[in-house]
């Protein structure tokens, strides 16, 4: 029997069928050091539902061949599945056309693609605007670009809540601004940036905007048409898909104008030593045999997210984040980092006199997996004058028990170290 | 085989917790004859090791910085072990300790052997069950090694062939 209702419609916790969801993720059915695994590190990498794992195995067992090349049956099947995944992703983020969906290795690769290809348009004194909140992957490619071209990197400051200062942003927008690149959701603090107004302000000046959506896509529905951004980058592995696959959405008019990122097979129409004609979109940006299984797995991850329902995910995670924030805040000597008005998925904190790494080791012994350190966002840590934090990050498969286990682990650490 | 709880107790022994709460020789030496910074880019921890010398003898050693209980304890015990040694003896000590954390036979020693090989540092022998934390224990020693060589540029845990314990 096919289920006709969405998975989320059989409520049990916080109005959500969490037990059913948890069963979909085989990796969660284990104990670590004798405790049930409480996986609270999904901002680093999420886990995969059975359907994604099965899809990848099924593809390799039955359908694998190279795409866009052979005339044989398997090549046809592989191409259909790969392009089918592209269409799923197009629809998922509401892009106008699959020509705007480029498969990459991940968010980092997608941003590097833009920095490289868009970067050819820049010259000495042009300006790129990023924010103080960014992950290193939305800082370093721009620094490298600036070093190549003589362009200047401008950084929008943040406030003590971990929000990007909009007024400072508009003050930075100027005649030489060529691109704005900011996080939709901060990986280190969980801040949801009110990107609409940033995009509107940039568009008034015809400045294109790239959003780093790695931490947004698994937690809220993203509509690139409604957002009006020019580029949107995200990773498969943070949204229940495989590692090594990601997506760059690019507005078609931009992608048409930009030169290819890498050269090789699949991105060409014809090659001779007198010159090469590049392939049409999106293939112009996909040199070499792509991560076919990864793309297919990502397509199934999208199906899974839609099956649970993005609206339901967003609503459930907001309740769980509230529960977690309250529970963690009540722990003795806790300091939270990132208290933005709107947050998603992430709670970053430190405990008085206990180093995050020691905390991470003690929590691991309680079966609790969190991230400790600078979260690839050293400037954010620098802003708060700390070396790192402990970060618990949520996904739709987490429940209140995971949070309770975390809190009892924190209390144990306090007993040990103070 | 130790249980998980025993392993954790073995890592965070009372000696370790005492050193981390009240590290010895935790101060700046000014002026110092040698000053080197050590950095663990994975966690952002930074320490500075100071040496004062009389020709070839270490007359004073101190450190400053931030780190986890393992890193602070290791640095604290290191200053105790190294103080008063000649440069050459200190260098040999660094090599012996580093090999205890990285050496192939490191896991097959009984308590007496450990104590004779590591001295006070045996308190940190539990770290070897945690590959991702070995860098925490070796940061101070690696920094000292550079100071003994006379280097002044900062040291990081990520270079010089330590990739095998990358977390």
Coordinates of C-alpha atoms in Angstrom, one line a residue:
Chain A
X1 CA 0.0 0.0 0.0
X2 CA 1.3 3.4 -0.9
X3 CA 0.9 6.0 1.9
X4 CA -1.4 8.8 0.7
X5 CA -0.7 11.1 3.7
X6 CA 2.7 12.6 4.3
X7 CA 5.0 11.0 6.8
X8 CA 4.5 13.9 9.2
X9 CA 0.8 13.5 9.6
X10 CA 0.8 10.7 12.2
X11 CA 1.9 12.9 15.2
X12 CA 3.6 11.6 18.3
X13 CA 6.1 14.2 19.5
X14 CA 5.8 17.9 19.1
X15 CA 2.9 17.1 16.7
X16 CA 5.3 15.1 14.4
X17 CA 5.7 11.5 13.5
X18 CA 9.3 11.5 14.7
X19 CA 9.6 7.8 15.5
X20 CA 8.6 6.9 11.9
X21 CA 11.2 9.3 10.6
X22 CA 13.9 8.0 12.8
X23 CA 13.3 4.4 11.6
X24 CA 14.1 5.7 8.1
X25 CA 17.7 6.4 9.1
X26 CA 19.6 3.1 9.7
X27 CA 22.6 4.7 11.2
X28 CA 20.5 6.1 14.1
X29 CA 19.7 2.5 15.2
X30 CA 22.9 2.0 17.1
X31 CA 24.5 2.6 20.5
X32 CA 27.8 4.4 21.0
X33 CA 29.7 3.6 24.2
X34 CA 26.6 1.8 25.4
X35 CA 24.2 4.7 24.9
X36 CA 21.8 5.3 22.1
X37 CA 23.4 7.5 19.4
X38 CA 22.2 11.1 19.8
X39 CA 23.5 12.6 16.5
X40 CA 23.6 16.4 16.9
X41 CA 26.1 17.2 14.2
X42 CA 24.0 17.5 11.1
X43 CA 25.3 20.9 10.3
X44 CA 28.6 19.3 9.6
X45 CA 27.0 16.4 7.7
X46 CA 23.6 14.9 8.0
X47 CA 22.7 11.2 7.9
X48 CA 21.0 9.4 5.0
X49 CA 17.6 7.7 4.9
X50 CA 17.4 4.1 3.7
X51 CA 15.8 5.2 0.4
X52 CA 18.9 7.2 -0.5
X53 CA 21.3 4.4 0.4
X54 CA 19.1 1.9 -1.6
X55 CA 18.9 4.2 -4.6
X56 CA 22.7 4.4 -4.9
X57 CA 23.1 0.7 -4.5
X58 CA 20.3 0.0 -7.0
X59 CA 21.9 2.4 -9.5
X60 CA 25.3 0.6 -9.3
X61 CA 23.7 -2.8 -9.3
X62 CA 21.5 -2.2 -12.3
X63 CA 21.9 1.0 -14.2
X64 CA 25.4 2.3 -14.2
X65 CA 27.2 3.5 -17.3
X66 CA 28.6 6.9 -18.4
X67 CA 26.1 9.6 -19.1
X68 CA 25.5 11.6 -22.3
X69 CA 27.8 9.3 -24.3
X70 CA 26.7 5.8 -25.1
X71 CA 23.9 4.5 -27.3
X72 CA 23.4 1.4 -25.3
X73 CA 20.7 0.7 -22.8
X74 CA 22.6 1.3 -19.6
X75 CA 24.0 4.7 -20.8
X76 CA 20.4 5.7 -21.6
X77 CA 19.2 4.6 -18.1
X78 CA 22.1 6.4 -16.3
X79 CA 21.4 9.6 -18.3
X80 CA 17.7 9.5 -17.6
X81 CA 18.3 9.0 -13.9
X82 CA 21.0 11.7 -13.8
X83 CA 18.9 14.2 -15.7
X84 CA 15.8 13.2 -13.7
X85 CA 17.7 14.2 -10.6
X86 CA 18.4 17.5 -12.1
X87 CA 14.8 18.1 -12.8
X88 CA 13.9 17.1 -9.2
X89 CA 16.3 19.7 -7.9
X90 CA 15.1 22.3 -10.3
X91 CA 11.5 21.8 -9.1
X92 CA 12.6 21.6 -5.4
X93 CA 14.2 25.1 -5.5
X94 CA 11.8 26.4 -8.1
X95 CA 14.4 27.4 -10.7
X96 CA 13.0 28.4 -14.1
X97 CA 14.9 25.7 -16.1
X98 CA 17.3 22.7 -15.6
X99 CA 19.8 24.8 -17.6
X100 CA 20.2 26.7 -14.3
X101 CA 21.0 23.6 -12.2
X102 CA 24.7 22.7 -12.3
X103 CA 26.0 19.7 -10.4
X104 CA 29.1 20.4 -8.4
X105 CA 31.1 18.6 -5.7
X106 CA 29.4 20.6 -3.0
X107 CA 28.8 24.2 -1.8
X108 CA 32.5 24.9 -1.7
X109 CA 32.9 23.8 -5.3
X110 CA 29.9 25.8 -6.4
X111 CA 31.2 29.0 -4.8
X112 CA 34.6 28.4 -6.3
X113 CA 33.0 28.0 -9.7
X114 CA 31.4 31.4 -9.4
X115 CA 34.5 33.0 -8.0
X116 CA 36.5 31.6 -11.0
X117 CA 34.1 32.2 -13.8
X118 CA 32.4 35.4 -12.6
X119 CA 35.9 36.5 -11.4
X120 CA 37.0 36.8 -15.0
X121 CA 34.8 39.9 -15.2
X122 CA 36.6 41.7 -12.4
X123 CA 39.4 44.2 -12.4
X124 CA 41.6 46.2 -10.1
X125 CA 39.5 48.1 -7.6
X126 CA 36.2 46.2 -8.1
X127 CA 34.5 45.2 -4.9
X128 CA 33.0 42.0 -3.6
X129 CA 30.9 42.1 -0.4
X130 CA 30.7 39.2 2.0
X131 CA 29.8 39.2 5.7
X132 CA 31.6 38.5 9.0
X133 CA 29.3 35.5 9.5
X134 CA 30.6 33.4 6.6
X135 CA 31.9 29.9 6.5
X136 CA 35.5 29.8 5.2
X137 CA 34.1 28.4 1.9
X138 CA 32.4 31.8 1.3
X139 CA 35.5 33.8 2.3
X140 CA 38.6 32.1 0.9
X141 CA 37.5 31.7 -2.8
X142 CA 36.8 35.5 -2.8
X143 CA 40.2 36.3 -1.1
X144 CA 41.9 34.2 -3.8
X145 CA 39.9 36.0 -6.5
X146 CA 40.9 39.4 -5.0
X147 CA 44.5 38.3 -5.0
X148 CA 44.2 37.4 -8.7
X149 CA 42.4 40.5 -9.9
X150 CA 43.2 43.3 -7.5
X151 CA 39.5 43.4 -6.5
X152 CA 38.8 44.4 -2.9
X153 CA 36.9 42.3 -0.3
X154 CA 34.4 44.2 1.8
X155 CA 33.1 42.6 4.9
X156 CA 29.7 43.5 6.5
X157 CA 30.0 43.5 10.3
X158 CA 27.7 41.4 12.6
X159 CA 26.3 42.3 16.0
X160 CA 26.4 40.5 19.3
X161 CA 23.3 38.4 18.4
X162 CA 25.1 37.1 15.3
X163 CA 23.1 39.1 12.8
X164 CA 24.5 40.7 9.7
X165 CA 24.0 44.5 10.0
X166 CA 21.8 45.6 7.1
X167 CA 22.6 49.3 7.4
X168 CA 26.3 48.6 7.2
X169 CA 25.6 46.5 4.2
X170 CA 23.8 49.3 2.3
X171 CA 26.6 51.6 3.3
X172 CA 29.1 49.2 1.7
X173 CA 27.2 48.9 -1.6
X174 CA 28.9 51.3 -4.0
X175 CA 29.6 52.0 -7.7
X176 CA 32.4 49.4 -7.7
X177 CA 30.4 46.6 -6.0
X178 CA 30.3 43.7 -8.4
X179 CA 28.9 40.8 -6.3
X180 CA 27.4 40.2 -2.9
X181 CA 28.0 36.7 -1.4
X182 CA 26.3 35.9 2.0
X183 CA 25.1 32.9 4.0
X184 CA 21.4 32.2 4.0
X185 CA 21.8 30.4 7.3
X186 CA 25.0 30.6 9.4
X187 CA 26.6 27.3 10.1
X188 CA 28.4 28.5 13.2
X189 CA 25.5 30.3 14.9
X190 CA 22.3 29.3 13.1
X191 CA 21.3 32.9 12.2
X192 CA 18.8 33.0 9.4
X193 CA 19.7 36.1 7.4
X194 CA 16.7 38.1 6.2
X195 CA 18.1 37.8 2.7
X196 CA 15.1 39.3 0.9
X197 CA 16.1 42.8 1.9
X198 CA 19.7 42.3 1.1
X199 CA 18.8 41.0 -2.3
X200 CA 16.4 43.9 -2.9
X201 CA 19.1 46.5 -2.0
X202 CA 21.7 44.8 -4.2
X203 CA 19.3 44.5 -7.1
X204 CA 18.4 48.2 -6.9
X205 CA 22.0 48.7 -8.0
X206 CA 22.1 45.8 -10.4
X207 CA 24.5 43.9 -8.2
X208 CA 24.2 40.1 -8.4
X209 CA 23.8 38.1 -5.2
X210 CA 25.1 34.7 -4.3
X211 CA 23.6 32.9 -1.4
X212 CA 25.4 30.1 0.5
X213 CA 22.5 27.9 1.1
X214 CA 24.2 24.9 2.6
X215 CA 22.6 25.2 6.0
X216 CA 19.2 26.5 4.7
X217 CA 18.1 23.9 2.2
X218 CA 17.7 21.0 4.6
X219 CA 15.6 23.1 7.0
X220 CA 13.2 25.4 5.1
X221 CA 11.8 25.5 1.6
X222 CA 13.9 27.6 -0.7
X223 CA 12.4 29.2 -3.8
X224 CA 15.1 30.9 -5.9
X225 CA 12.6 32.6 -8.1
X226 CA 10.9 34.2 -5.1
X227 CA 14.2 35.1 -3.5
X228 CA 15.4 36.7 -6.7
X229 CA 19.0 35.7 -6.0
X230 CA 21.5 35.2 -8.9
X231 CA 23.4 32.3 -7.6
X232 CA 22.4 29.7 -4.9
X233 CA 24.9 27.1 -3.7
X234 CA 24.2 24.0 -1.6
X235 CA 25.5 20.6 -0.7
X236 CA 23.9 17.1 -0.9
X237 CA 25.4 15.7 2.2
X238 CA 23.8 18.3 4.5
X239 CA 20.3 17.4 3.2
X240 CA 20.3 13.6 3.5
X241 CA 22.1 13.1 0.2
X242 CA 25.5 11.7 -0.6
X243 CA 28.8 13.4 0.0
X244 CA 30.7 14.8 -3.1
X245 CA 27.6 16.2 -4.8
X246 CA 26.2 19.7 -4.6
X247 CA 24.4 22.2 -6.7
X248 CA 24.9 25.6 -8.1
X249 CA 21.8 27.4 -9.2
X250 CA 22.7 30.2 -11.5
X251 CA 20.4 32.6 -13.2
X252 CA 20.5 31.6 -16.9
X253 CA 21.5 35.1 -18.2
X254 CA 24.5 35.0 -15.9
X255 CA 25.5 31.4 -16.8
X256 CA 25.3 32.2 -20.5
X257 CA 27.6 35.2 -20.0
X258 CA 30.2 33.4 -17.8
X259 CA 33.1 31.4 -19.2
X260 CA 33.4 27.7 -18.2
X261 CA 35.0 26.7 -14.9
X262 CA 37.0 23.7 -15.9
X263 CA 37.7 22.2 -19.3
X264 CA 37.3 18.6 -20.4
X265 CA 34.8 16.1 -21.7
X266 CA 31.1 16.7 -21.6
X267 CA 31.5 20.5 -21.5
X268 CA 32.2 20.8 -25.2
X269 CA 30.3 20.5 -28.5
X270 CA 33.4 20.1 -30.6
X271 CA 37.1 20.2 -30.1
X272 CA 39.9 20.8 -32.6
X273 CA 43.3 22.3 -32.3
X274 CA 42.1 25.4 -34.0
X275 CA 39.4 26.0 -31.3
X276 CA 36.7 24.4 -29.1
X277 CA 33.0 25.1 -29.0
X278 CA 31.6 24.8 -25.5
X279 CA 28.4 22.8 -24.7
X280 CA 25.2 24.5 -23.8
X281 CA 23.9 25.0 -20.3
X282 CA 24.2 23.4 -17.8
X283 CA 26.9 21.1 -19.4
X284 CA 29.2 24.0 -20.1
X285 CA 30.0 23.9 -16.3
X286 CA 30.2 20.1 -15.9
X287 CA 33.5 19.0 -17.2
X288 CA 34.3 15.3 -17.0
X289 CA 32.3 12.3 -15.9
X290 CA 30.0 13.7 -13.2
X291 CA 29.1 12.2 -9.8
X292 CA 26.2 10.3 -11.4
X293 CA 25.3 8.1 -8.4
X294 CA 25.7 11.2 -6.1
X295 CA 23.2 13.2 -8.2
X296 CA 20.8 10.3 -8.3
X297 CA 21.1 9.9 -4.5
X298 CA 20.5 13.6 -4.1
X299 CA 17.4 13.4 -6.2
X300 CA 16.1 10.7 -3.9
X301 CA 17.0 12.8 -0.9
X302 CA 14.9 15.6 -2.3
X303 CA 12.0 13.2 -2.8
X304 CA 12.4 12.2 0.9
X305 CA 12.4 15.8 2.1
X306 CA 9.3 16.5 0.0
X307 CA 7.6 13.3 1.3
X308 CA 8.1 14.5 4.9
X309 CA 7.2 18.0 3.8
X310 CA 9.4 21.1 4.0
X311 CA 6.7 23.0 5.9
X312 CA 6.4 20.2 8.5
X313 CA 10.2 19.9 8.8
X314 CA 10.5 23.7 9.4
X315 CA 7.7 23.7 12.0
X316 CA 9.0 20.6 13.8
X317 CA 12.6 21.8 13.9
X318 CA 11.5 25.2 15.2
X319 CA 9.8 23.5 18.1
X320 CA 12.7 21.2 18.8
X321 CA 15.2 24.2 18.6
X322 CA 13.0 26.0 21.2
X323 CA 13.0 22.9 23.4
X324 CA 16.8 22.6 23.0
X325 CA 17.6 26.2 23.5
X326 CA 15.5 26.3 26.7
X327 CA 17.1 23.0 28.0
X328 CA 20.7 24.1 27.2
X329 CA 20.2 27.6 28.5
X330 CA 19.2 26.1 31.9
X331 CA 22.6 24.4 32.3
X332 CA 24.8 26.0 34.9
X333 CA 27.5 28.2 33.5
X334 CA 26.4 28.0 29.8
X335 CA 27.0 30.8 27.4
X336 CA 25.1 30.8 24.1
X337 CA 26.6 32.3 20.9
X338 CA 24.1 33.4 18.3
X339 CA 20.8 34.7 19.6
X340 CA 19.4 36.1 16.4
X341 CA 15.7 36.8 16.1
X342 CA 15.4 34.0 13.5
X343 CA 17.5 30.9 13.8
X344 CA 17.6 27.4 12.3
X345 CA 19.0 24.2 13.6
X346 CA 22.1 25.3 15.4
X347 CA 22.9 26.0 19.0
X348 CA 26.5 27.1 19.6
X349 CA 27.6 27.4 23.2
X350 CA 30.4 27.2 25.8
X351 CA 30.5 26.0 29.3
X352 CA 32.5 28.0 31.9
X353 CA 36.0 26.5 32.4
X354 CA 35.4 23.5 30.2
X355 CA 37.1 23.5 26.8
X356 CA 34.8 22.4 23.9
X357 CA 37.1 19.6 23.0
X358 CA 37.0 18.1 26.5
X359 CA 33.2 18.5 26.3
X360 CA 33.1 16.7 23.0
X361 CA 35.0 13.7 24.3
X362 CA 32.9 13.4 27.4
X363 CA 29.6 13.8 25.4
X364 CA 30.9 11.1 22.9
X365 CA 31.1 8.7 25.8
X366 CA 27.4 9.5 26.5
X367 CA 26.6 8.6 22.9
X368 CA 26.2 12.3 21.9
X369 CA 27.8 13.5 18.8
X370 CA 28.4 17.3 18.6
X371 CA 30.9 19.5 16.7
X372 CA 33.6 21.3 18.7
X373 CA 36.0 24.0 17.4
X374 CA 35.7 26.9 15.1
X375 CA 33.3 25.4 12.6
X376 CA 35.2 26.7 9.7
X377 CA 34.2 30.2 10.7
X378 CA 37.2 31.6 12.4
X379 CA 36.2 35.2 11.9
X380 CA 33.0 34.5 13.9
X381 CA 35.0 33.0 16.7
X382 CA 37.3 36.0 16.6
X383 CA 34.4 38.3 16.9
X384 CA 33.3 36.7 20.1
X385 CA 36.9 36.5 21.3
X386 CA 36.9 32.7 21.7
X387 CA 38.9 29.9 20.1
X388 CA 35.8 27.8 19.5
X389 CA 32.5 26.6 20.7
X390 CA 30.5 23.4 21.2
X391 CA 27.8 23.2 18.6
X392 CA 24.7 21.0 18.7
X393 CA 22.9 21.0 15.3
X394 CA 19.5 19.5 14.6
X395 CA 17.9 17.7 11.7
X396 CA 14.4 16.4 11.3
X397 CA 15.4 13.0 12.7
X398 CA 16.3 14.4 16.1
X399 CA 14.0 14.3 19.1
X400 CA 13.6 15.6 22.6
X401 CA 15.5 12.5 23.9
X402 CA 18.6 13.5 22.0
X403 CA 18.4 16.9 23.6
X404 CA 17.9 15.4 27.1
X405 CA 20.9 13.1 26.5
X406 CA 23.0 16.1 25.6
X407 CA 21.9 18.1 28.7
X408 CA 22.7 15.1 31.0
X409 CA 26.1 14.8 29.3
X410 CA 26.7 18.5 29.9
X411 CA 25.9 18.1 33.6
X412 CA 28.2 15.1 33.8
X413 CA 31.0 17.1 32.3
X414 CA 30.4 19.9 34.8
X415 CA 30.7 17.3 37.6
X416 CA 34.0 16.0 36.1
X417 CA 35.7 19.3 35.4
X418 CA 34.6 21.8 38.0
Chain B
X1 CA 39.9 -4.2 27.2
X2 CA 38.8 -1.1 29.2
X3 CA 35.1 -0.1 29.1
X4 CA 34.2 3.2 27.7
X5 CA 33.7 4.7 31.2
X6 CA 37.1 3.4 32.3
X7 CA 38.7 4.8 29.2
X8 CA 37.3 8.2 30.0
X9 CA 38.4 8.0 33.6
X10 CA 41.8 7.0 32.4
X11 CA 41.9 10.0 30.1
X12 CA 40.8 12.5 32.6
X13 CA 42.6 11.4 35.7
X14 CA 42.7 13.6 38.8
X15 CA 46.3 14.5 38.0
X16 CA 45.1 15.8 34.6
X17 CA 42.2 17.7 36.0
X18 CA 44.5 19.3 38.7
X19 CA 47.0 20.4 36.1
X20 CA 44.3 21.8 33.8
X21 CA 42.7 23.8 36.6
X22 CA 46.0 25.1 38.0
X23 CA 48.7 24.7 35.3
X24 CA 52.3 25.0 36.5
X25 CA 54.6 27.7 35.1
X26 CA 51.7 29.3 33.4
X27 CA 53.1 32.8 32.9
X28 CA 54.9 35.0 30.5
X29 CA 58.7 35.1 30.7
X30 CA 60.0 38.5 30.0
X31 CA 62.6 38.8 28.6
X32 CA 62.9 35.3 27.2
X33 CA 65.7 33.9 25.2
X34 CA 63.4 31.8 23.1
X35 CA 59.7 32.4 22.4
X36 CA 57.6 30.2 20.0
X37 CA 53.9 30.0 19.4
X38 CA 52.1 26.7 18.8
X39 CA 48.8 26.5 17.1
X40 CA 46.3 23.8 16.6
X41 CA 44.2 25.0 13.7
X42 CA 41.6 22.3 14.1
X43 CA 40.4 23.7 17.4
X44 CA 41.9 27.2 17.4
X45 CA 44.1 26.5 20.5
X46 CA 47.2 28.6 20.8
X47 CA 50.0 28.4 23.3
X48 CA 53.3 30.2 23.7
X49 CA 56.4 28.5 25.1
X50 CA 59.1 30.6 26.7
X51 CA 62.7 29.6 27.5
X52 CA 65.4 31.3 29.4
X53 CA 68.9 29.9 28.8
X54 CA 72.3 30.0 30.4
X55 CA 74.6 29.0 27.5
X56 CA 73.3 25.4 26.9
X57 CA 71.1 25.0 30.0
X58 CA 67.4 25.8 30.4
X59 CA 67.2 27.9 33.5
X60 CA 63.5 28.7 33.2
X61 CA 60.6 27.5 31.1
X62 CA 57.0 28.8 31.1
X63 CA 53.9 28.9 28.8
X64 CA 50.8 30.8 28.2
X65 CA 47.7 30.3 26.1
X66 CA 44.4 28.5 25.9
X67 CA 43.7 24.9 25.4
X68 CA 41.7 21.9 26.5
X69 CA 42.5 20.0 29.6
X70 CA 44.8 17.6 27.7
X71 CA 46.8 20.5 26.1
X72 CA 47.1 22.5 29.3
X73 CA 48.1 19.4 31.3
X74 CA 50.7 18.4 28.8
X75 CA 52.2 21.9 28.7
X76 CA 52.2 22.1 32.5
X77 CA 53.9 18.7 33.0
X78 CA 56.3 19.5 30.2
X79 CA 57.6 22.6 32.0
X80 CA 58.2 20.5 35.2
X81 CA 60.1 17.9 33.2
X82 CA 62.2 20.3 31.1
X83 CA 63.2 22.9 33.7
X84 CA 66.9 22.7 34.5
X85 CA 67.8 20.4 31.6
X86 CA 70.4 21.0 29.0
X87 CA 69.2 21.8 25.5
X88 CA 70.4 18.4 24.3
X89 CA 68.8 16.5 27.2
X90 CA 65.6 18.5 26.6
X91 CA 65.6 17.6 23.0
X92 CA 66.0 13.9 23.8
X93 CA 63.1 14.2 26.2
X94 CA 60.9 15.7 23.6
X95 CA 61.7 12.9 21.1
X96 CA 61.0 10.3 23.7
X97 CA 57.6 11.7 24.7
X98 CA 56.6 12.3 21.1
X99 CA 57.5 8.7 20.2
X100 CA 55.3 7.5 23.1
X101 CA 52.3 9.2 21.5
X102 CA 53.1 8.2 17.9
X103 CA 55.3 5.1 18.3
X104 CA 54.0 1.8 17.0
X105 CA 54.5 -0.1 20.3
X106 CA 52.7 2.6 22.3
X107 CA 49.7 0.5 23.2
X108 CA 51.5 -2.5 24.5
X109 CA 53.1 -1.3 27.7
X110 CA 52.2 -1.9 31.3
X111 CA 52.0 0.8 33.9
X112 CA 55.6 0.4 35.1
X113 CA 57.0 0.6 31.6
X114 CA 54.9 3.6 30.8
X115 CA 56.1 5.4 33.9
X116 CA 59.7 4.7 33.1
X117 CA 59.2 5.9 29.5
X118 CA 57.0 8.8 30.1
X119 CA 57.7 9.9 33.7
X120 CA 55.1 12.4 34.8
X121 CA 53.6 12.4 31.3
X122 CA 52.3 8.9 32.0
X123 CA 49.3 10.7 33.5
X124 CA 48.4 11.5 29.8
X125 CA 48.9 8.0 28.5
X126 CA 45.1 7.6 28.3
X127 CA 45.1 10.0 25.4
X128 CA 46.5 7.3 23.1
X129 CA 43.1 5.7 23.1
X130 CA 41.7 8.9 21.4
X131 CA 43.5 9.4 18.1
X132 CA 41.7 12.7 17.5
X133 CA 43.1 14.1 20.8
X134 CA 46.8 13.2 20.4
X135 CA 47.5 16.6 18.9
X136 CA 46.2 18.2 22.0
X137 CA 48.8 16.3 24.0
X138 CA 51.7 17.0 21.6
X139 CA 51.1 20.7 20.8
X140 CA 53.3 22.0 23.7
X141 CA 56.0 19.5 23.0
X142 CA 56.1 20.3 19.3
X143 CA 56.3 24.0 20.2
X144 CA 59.1 23.3 22.6
X145 CA 61.0 21.3 19.9
X146 CA 60.9 24.3 17.7
X147 CA 62.1 26.5 20.5
X148 CA 65.0 24.2 21.2
X149 CA 66.0 24.3 17.5
X150 CA 66.1 28.1 17.8
X151 CA 63.1 28.6 15.5
X152 CA 61.0 31.6 16.0
X153 CA 58.2 31.1 13.5
X154 CA 54.9 29.7 14.8
X155 CA 54.4 25.9 14.9
X156 CA 51.2 24.1 13.8
X157 CA 50.0 20.6 14.6
X158 CA 49.1 20.2 10.9
X159 CA 52.5 20.1 9.3
X160 CA 55.6 18.0 9.6
X161 CA 54.3 14.5 9.0
X162 CA 51.5 14.4 11.6
X163 CA 48.8 13.9 9.0
X164 CA 48.2 10.4 10.2
X165 CA 46.3 11.6 13.2
X166 CA 44.3 14.3 11.4
X167 CA 40.8 14.5 12.8

